[in-house]
Short mmCIF file of C-alpha atoms in Angstrom, two decimals:
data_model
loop_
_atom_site.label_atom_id
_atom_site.label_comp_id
_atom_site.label_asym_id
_atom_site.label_seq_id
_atom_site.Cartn_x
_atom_site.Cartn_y
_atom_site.Cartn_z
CA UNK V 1 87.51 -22.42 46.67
CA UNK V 2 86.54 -19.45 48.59
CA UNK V 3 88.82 -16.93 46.28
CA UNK V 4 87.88 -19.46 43.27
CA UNK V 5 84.10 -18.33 44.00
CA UNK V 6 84.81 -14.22 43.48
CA UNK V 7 86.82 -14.72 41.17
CA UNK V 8 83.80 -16.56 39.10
CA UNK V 9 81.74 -13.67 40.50
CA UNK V 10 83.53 -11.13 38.90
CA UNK V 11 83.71 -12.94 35.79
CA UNK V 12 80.29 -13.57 35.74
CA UNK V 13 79.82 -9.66 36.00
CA UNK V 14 81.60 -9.24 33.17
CA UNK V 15 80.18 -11.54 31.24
CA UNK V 16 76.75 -9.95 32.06
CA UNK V 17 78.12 -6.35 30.55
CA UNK V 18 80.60 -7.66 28.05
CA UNK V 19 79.06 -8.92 24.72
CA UNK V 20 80.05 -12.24 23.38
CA UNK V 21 81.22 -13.61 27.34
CA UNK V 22 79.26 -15.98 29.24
CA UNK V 23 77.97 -14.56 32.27
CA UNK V 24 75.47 -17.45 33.93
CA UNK V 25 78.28 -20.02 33.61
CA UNK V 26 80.57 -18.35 35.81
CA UNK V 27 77.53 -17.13 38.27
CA UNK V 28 76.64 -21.06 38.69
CA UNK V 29 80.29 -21.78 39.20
CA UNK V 30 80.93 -19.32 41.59
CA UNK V 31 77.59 -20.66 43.74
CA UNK V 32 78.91 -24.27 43.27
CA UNK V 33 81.81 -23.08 44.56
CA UNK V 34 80.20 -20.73 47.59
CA UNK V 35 78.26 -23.95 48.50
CA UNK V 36 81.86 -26.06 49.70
CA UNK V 37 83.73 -22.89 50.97
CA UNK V 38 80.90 -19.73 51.86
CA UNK V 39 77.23 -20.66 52.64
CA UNK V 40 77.03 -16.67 53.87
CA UNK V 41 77.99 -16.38 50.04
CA UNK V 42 76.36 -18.74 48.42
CA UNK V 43 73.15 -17.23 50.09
CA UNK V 44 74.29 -14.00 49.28
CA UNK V 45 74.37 -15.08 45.68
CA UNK V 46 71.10 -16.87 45.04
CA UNK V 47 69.39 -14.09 46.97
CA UNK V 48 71.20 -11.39 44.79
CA UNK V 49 68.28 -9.69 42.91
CA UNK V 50 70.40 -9.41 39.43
CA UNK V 51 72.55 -12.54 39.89
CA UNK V 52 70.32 -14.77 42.19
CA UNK V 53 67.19 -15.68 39.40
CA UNK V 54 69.54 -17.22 36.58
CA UNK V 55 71.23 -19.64 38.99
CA UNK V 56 68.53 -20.54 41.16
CA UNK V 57 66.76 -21.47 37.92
CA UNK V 58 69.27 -23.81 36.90
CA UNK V 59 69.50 -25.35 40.62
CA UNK V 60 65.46 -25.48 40.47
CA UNK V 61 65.80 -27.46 37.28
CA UNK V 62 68.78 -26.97 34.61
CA UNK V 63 66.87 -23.71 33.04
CA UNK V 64 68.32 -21.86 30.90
CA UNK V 65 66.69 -18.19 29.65
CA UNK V 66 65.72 -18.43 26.02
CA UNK V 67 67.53 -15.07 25.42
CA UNK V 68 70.59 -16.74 26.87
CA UNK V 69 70.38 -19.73 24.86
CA UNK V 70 70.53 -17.62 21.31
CA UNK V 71 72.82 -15.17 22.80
CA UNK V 72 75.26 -18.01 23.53
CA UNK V 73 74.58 -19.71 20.26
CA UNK V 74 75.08 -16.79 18.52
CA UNK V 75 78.28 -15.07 20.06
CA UNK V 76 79.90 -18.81 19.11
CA UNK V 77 78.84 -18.49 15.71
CA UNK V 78 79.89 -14.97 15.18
CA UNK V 79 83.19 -16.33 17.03
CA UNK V 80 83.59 -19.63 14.43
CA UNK V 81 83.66 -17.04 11.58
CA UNK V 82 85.95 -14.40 13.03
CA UNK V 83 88.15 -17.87 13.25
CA UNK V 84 87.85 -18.68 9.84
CA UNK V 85 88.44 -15.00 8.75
CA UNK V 86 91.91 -15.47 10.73
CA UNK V 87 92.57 -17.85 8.99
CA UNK V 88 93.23 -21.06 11.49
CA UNK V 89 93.99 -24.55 10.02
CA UNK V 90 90.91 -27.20 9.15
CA UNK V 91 91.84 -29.47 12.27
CA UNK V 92 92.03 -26.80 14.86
CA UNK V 93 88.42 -24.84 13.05
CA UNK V 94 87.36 -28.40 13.29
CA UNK V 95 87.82 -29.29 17.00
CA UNK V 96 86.22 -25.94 17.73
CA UNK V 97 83.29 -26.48 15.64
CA UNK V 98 82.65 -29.41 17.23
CA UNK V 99 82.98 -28.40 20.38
CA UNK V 100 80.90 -25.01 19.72
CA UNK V 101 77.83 -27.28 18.22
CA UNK V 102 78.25 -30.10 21.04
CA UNK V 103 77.62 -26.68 23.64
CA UNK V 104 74.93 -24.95 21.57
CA UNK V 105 72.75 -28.33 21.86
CA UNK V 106 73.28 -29.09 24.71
CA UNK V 107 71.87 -25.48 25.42
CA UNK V 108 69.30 -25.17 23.30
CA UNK V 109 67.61 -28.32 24.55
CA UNK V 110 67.98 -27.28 28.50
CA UNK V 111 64.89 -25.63 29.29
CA UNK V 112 63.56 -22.29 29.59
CA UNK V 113 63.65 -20.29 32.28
#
């Protein structure tokens, strides 16, 4: 769990400078994961002045930044129509619609942070 934790960490970095890649997910993750295997690192985490705020707000109580909500929303829309430009079959565009709208409302209904 411990290497499970950084490795959610760096992701989470990532997704924090990369575009389009979820960076909170894997930040929450990686604390979930600190808590069973790290407490140094779990505190180390949720004290973390760039990476601490977004997961201590969804601890606190399941908030999620507004930016972060249409961000999210948005990079899976832009995704769905890159997958549609490839050309991917109905049932597969299908599953992954669903699954994209089932996440966007589930985020956009968290609240904000």
């Amino acid at each position: 769990m411990f290497a499970a934790g950084w490795l959610c960490v760096g992701l989470g970095i990532f997704g924090i400078i990369m575009p389009g890649m979820p960076g909170t997910v894997f930040l929450i993750l990686a604390a979930w994961l600190f808590s069973r295997s790290s407490p140094r690192f779990e505190a180390w985490l949720l004290g973390h002045p760039r990476l601490g705020p977004s997961v201590r707000a969804w601890r606190a109580n399941g908030a999620v930044p507004r930016w972060a909500q249409f961000v999210a929303t948005g990079s899976m829309m832009a995704s769905f129509g890159i997958l549609v430009m490839l050309g991917l079959s109905l049932p597969v565009l299908g599953m992954i619609g669903v699954t994209f709208i089932a996440v966007s409302a589930y985020l956009l209904t968290r609240p904000t942070a």
